CSV table of C-alpha atoms in Angstrom, one decimal:
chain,number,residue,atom,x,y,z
A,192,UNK,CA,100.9,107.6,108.6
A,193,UNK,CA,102.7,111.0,108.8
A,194,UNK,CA,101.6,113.8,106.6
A,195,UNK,CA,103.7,114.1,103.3
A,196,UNK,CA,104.8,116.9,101.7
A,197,UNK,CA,104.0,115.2,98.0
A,198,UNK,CA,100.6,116.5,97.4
A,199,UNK,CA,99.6,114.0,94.3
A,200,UNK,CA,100.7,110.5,94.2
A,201,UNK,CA,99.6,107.6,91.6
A,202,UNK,CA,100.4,103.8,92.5
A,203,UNK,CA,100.6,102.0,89.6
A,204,UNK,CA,100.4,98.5,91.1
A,205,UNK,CA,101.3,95.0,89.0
A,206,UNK,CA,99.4,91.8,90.7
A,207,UNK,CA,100.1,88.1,89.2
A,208,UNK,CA,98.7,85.4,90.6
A,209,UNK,CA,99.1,81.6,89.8
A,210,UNK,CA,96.0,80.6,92.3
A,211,UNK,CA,93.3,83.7,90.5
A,212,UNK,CA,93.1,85.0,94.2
A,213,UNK,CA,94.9,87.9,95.8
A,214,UNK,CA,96.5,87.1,98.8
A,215,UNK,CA,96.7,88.4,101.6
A,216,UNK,CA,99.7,89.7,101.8
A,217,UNK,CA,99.2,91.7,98.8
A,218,UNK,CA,96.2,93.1,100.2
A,219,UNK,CA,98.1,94.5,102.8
A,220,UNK,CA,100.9,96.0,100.1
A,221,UNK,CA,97.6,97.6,98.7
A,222,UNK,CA,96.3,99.1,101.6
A,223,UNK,CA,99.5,100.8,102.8
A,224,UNK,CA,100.3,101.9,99.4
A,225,UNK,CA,96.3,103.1,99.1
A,226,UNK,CA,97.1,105.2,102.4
A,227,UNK,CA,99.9,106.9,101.1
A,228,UNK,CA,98.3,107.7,97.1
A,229,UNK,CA,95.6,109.6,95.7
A,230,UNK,CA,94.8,107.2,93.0
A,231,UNK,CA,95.5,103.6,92.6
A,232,UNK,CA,95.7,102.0,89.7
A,233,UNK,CA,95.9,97.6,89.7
A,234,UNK,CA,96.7,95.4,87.1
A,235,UNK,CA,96.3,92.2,87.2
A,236,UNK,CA,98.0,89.6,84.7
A,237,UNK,CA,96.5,87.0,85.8
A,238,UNK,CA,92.7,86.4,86.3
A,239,UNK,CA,90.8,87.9,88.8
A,240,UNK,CA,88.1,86.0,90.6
A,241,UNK,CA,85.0,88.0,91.3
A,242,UNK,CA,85.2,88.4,94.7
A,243,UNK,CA,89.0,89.6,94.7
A,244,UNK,CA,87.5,92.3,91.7
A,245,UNK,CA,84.4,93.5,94.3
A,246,UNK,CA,87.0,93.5,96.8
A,247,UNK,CA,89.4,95.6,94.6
A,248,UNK,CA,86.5,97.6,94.3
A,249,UNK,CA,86.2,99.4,97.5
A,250,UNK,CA,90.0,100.7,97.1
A,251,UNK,CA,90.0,101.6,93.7
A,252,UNK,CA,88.0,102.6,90.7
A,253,UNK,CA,90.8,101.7,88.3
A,254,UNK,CA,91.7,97.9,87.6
A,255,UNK,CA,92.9,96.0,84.7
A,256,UNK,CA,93.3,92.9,83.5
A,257,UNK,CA,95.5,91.8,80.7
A,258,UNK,CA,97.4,88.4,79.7
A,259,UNK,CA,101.2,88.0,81.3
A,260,UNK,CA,102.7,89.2,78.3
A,261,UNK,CA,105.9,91.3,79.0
A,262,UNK,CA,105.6,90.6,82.6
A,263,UNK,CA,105.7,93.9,85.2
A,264,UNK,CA,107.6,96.2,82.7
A,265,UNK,CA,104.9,95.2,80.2
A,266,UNK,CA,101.3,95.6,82.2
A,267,UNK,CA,103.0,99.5,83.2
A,268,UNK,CA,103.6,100.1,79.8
A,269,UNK,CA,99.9,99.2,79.3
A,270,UNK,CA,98.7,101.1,82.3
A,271,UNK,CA,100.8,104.3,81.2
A,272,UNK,CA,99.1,103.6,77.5
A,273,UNK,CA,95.7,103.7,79.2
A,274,UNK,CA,96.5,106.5,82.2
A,275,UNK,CA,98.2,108.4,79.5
A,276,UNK,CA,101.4,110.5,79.7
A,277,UNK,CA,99.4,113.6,80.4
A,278,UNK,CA,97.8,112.7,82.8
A,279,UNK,CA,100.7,111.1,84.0
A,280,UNK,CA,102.2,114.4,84.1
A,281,UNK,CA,99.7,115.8,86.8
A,282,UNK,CA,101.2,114.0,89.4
A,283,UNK,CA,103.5,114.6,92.1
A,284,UNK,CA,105.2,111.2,91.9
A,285,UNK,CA,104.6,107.6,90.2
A,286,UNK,CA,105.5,104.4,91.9
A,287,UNK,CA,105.3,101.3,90.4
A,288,UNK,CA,105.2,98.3,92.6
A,289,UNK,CA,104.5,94.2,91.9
A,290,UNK,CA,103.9,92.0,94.0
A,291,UNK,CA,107.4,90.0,94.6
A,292,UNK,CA,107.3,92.7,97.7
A,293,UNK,CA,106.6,91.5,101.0
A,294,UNK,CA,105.7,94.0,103.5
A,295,UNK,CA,105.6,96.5,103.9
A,296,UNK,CA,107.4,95.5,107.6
A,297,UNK,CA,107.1,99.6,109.0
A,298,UNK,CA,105.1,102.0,107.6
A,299,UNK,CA,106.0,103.4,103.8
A,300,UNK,CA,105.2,106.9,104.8
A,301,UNK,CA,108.6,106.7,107.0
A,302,UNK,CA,110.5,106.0,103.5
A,303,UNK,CA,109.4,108.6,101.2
A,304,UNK,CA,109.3,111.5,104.3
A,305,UNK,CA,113.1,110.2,104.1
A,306,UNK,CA,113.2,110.5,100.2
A,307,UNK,CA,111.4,113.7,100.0
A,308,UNK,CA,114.1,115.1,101.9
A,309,UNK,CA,116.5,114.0,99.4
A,310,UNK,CA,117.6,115.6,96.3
A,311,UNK,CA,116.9,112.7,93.5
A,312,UNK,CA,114.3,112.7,90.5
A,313,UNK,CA,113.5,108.7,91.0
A,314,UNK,CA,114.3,106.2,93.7
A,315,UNK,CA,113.8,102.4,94.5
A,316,UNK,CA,114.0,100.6,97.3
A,317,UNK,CA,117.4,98.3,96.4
A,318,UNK,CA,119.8,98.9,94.5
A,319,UNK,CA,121.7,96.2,92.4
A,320,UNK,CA,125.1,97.0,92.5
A,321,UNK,CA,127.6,96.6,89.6
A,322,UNK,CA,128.2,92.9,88.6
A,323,UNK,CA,131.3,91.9,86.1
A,324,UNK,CA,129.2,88.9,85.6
A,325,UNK,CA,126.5,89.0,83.1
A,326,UNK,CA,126.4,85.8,81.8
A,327,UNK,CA,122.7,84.6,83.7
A,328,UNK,CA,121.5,87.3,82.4
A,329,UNK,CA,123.3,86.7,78.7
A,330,UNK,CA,125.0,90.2,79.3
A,331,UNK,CA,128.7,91.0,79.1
A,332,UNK,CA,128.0,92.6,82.6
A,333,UNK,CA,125.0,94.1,84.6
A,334,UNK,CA,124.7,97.6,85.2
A,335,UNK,CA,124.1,99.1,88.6
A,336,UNK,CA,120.7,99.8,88.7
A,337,UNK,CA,117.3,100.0,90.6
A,338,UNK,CA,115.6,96.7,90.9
A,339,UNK,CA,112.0,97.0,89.7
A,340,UNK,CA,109.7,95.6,92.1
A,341,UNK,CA,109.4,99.2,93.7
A,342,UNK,CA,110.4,102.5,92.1
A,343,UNK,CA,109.2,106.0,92.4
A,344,UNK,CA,109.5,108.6,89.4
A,345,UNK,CA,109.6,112.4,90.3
A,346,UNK,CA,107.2,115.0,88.0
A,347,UNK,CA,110.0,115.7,86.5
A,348,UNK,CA,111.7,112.3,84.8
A,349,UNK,CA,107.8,111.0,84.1
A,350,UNK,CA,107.7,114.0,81.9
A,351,UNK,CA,110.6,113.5,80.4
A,352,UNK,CA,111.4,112.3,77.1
A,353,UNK,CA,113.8,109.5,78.2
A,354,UNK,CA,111.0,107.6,80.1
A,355,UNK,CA,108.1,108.0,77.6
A,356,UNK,CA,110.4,106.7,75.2
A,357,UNK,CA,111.5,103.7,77.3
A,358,UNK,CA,108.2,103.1,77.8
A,359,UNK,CA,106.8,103.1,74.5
A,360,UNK,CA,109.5,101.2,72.9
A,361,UNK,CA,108.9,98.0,75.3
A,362,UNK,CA,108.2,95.0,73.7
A,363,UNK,CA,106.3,91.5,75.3
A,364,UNK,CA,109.4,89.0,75.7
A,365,UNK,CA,108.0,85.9,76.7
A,366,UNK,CA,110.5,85.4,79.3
A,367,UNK,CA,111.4,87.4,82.8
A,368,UNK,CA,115.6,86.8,82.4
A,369,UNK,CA,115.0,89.0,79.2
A,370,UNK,CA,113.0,91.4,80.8
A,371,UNK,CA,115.3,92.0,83.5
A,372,UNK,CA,118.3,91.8,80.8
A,373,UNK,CA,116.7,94.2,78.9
A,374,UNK,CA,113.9,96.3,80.4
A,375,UNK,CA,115.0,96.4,84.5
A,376,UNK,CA,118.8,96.2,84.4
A,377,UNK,CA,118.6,99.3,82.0
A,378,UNK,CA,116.2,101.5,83.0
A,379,UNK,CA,118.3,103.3,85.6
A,380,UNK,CA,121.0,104.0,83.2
A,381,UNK,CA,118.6,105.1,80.3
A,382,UNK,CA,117.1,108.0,82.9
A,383,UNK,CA,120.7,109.0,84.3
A,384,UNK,CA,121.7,109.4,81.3
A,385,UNK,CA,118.8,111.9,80.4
């Protein structure tokens, strides 16, 4: 992995599994992602079998488990509840990852040297363009915006009012089209608007 010029990095990552055992390609998410932070912080909203916690173990100090309740957006609300803001605050960067991702296929180190080279105070790794159709979503239309299975937040926007307050004001919808309706398709534009 090349040397980064971010010198404090927090993963915050979200793990659901339907069979209570972490696979192996998320495993593999959790070691390159390990490589690249100083902390790691997993949450699990599913159960955890004791062998995939002992396991978790030996790459970080810091896992949770909680009911599936507000899906991804929720479990990071409850990690940044539990982490705290402040503390929150003495990083570099946050990234918040689930595991929908698959990879990573090179190494992640090449994608944020890439970003840190860029002028931007938060990133993903797609962008949903602009869609005049909302209607599977139940919206009039669907904002261009950062799809949430990967995003980094700079210093800078973690400390800012407009993400606490996002953060704090998300409730447990008990299903993912309203999440993405109304937690993932308008993040972006709540923190470019900031």
């Amino acid at each position: 992995e090349a040397a980064l010029a971010v010198q404090k990095r927090l993963k915050v990552d979200v793990y659901y599994g339907r069979n209570q055992q972490i696979e192996e390609n998320d495993w593999h998410v959790l070691e390159a992602l390990r490589a690249i932070s100083q902390r790691l912080f997993v949450i699990s909203n599913s159960p955890l079998s004791k062998t995939d916690i002992e396991e978790l173990g030996t790459v970080t100090e810091d896992v949770m488990q909680r009911e599936n309740k507000g899906f991804d957006i929720g479990a990071w609300r409850d990690a940044m509840a539990k982490i705290g803001f402040e503390e929150l605050a003495a990083y570099d960067e946050i990234v918040l990852v689930n595991n929908s991702v698959i990879g990573p296929v090179y190494p992640l180190s090449e994608a944020f040297a890439v970003m840190e080279k860029r002028t931007c105070d938060f990133w993903g790794l797609t962008l949903f363009e602009f869609s005049q159709n909302g209607d599977f979503l139940g919206l009039p239309f669907v904002p261009e915006h950062l799809q949430s299975y990967f995003l980094v937040f700079h210093r800078n926007v973690v400390q800012s009012a407009a993400f606490m307050e996002f953060f704090r004001n998300v409730r447990d919808l008990d299903n993912v089209t309203g999440v993405i309706a109304q937690y993932e398709t308008q993040l972006t534009k709540a923190l470019k608007k900031a």
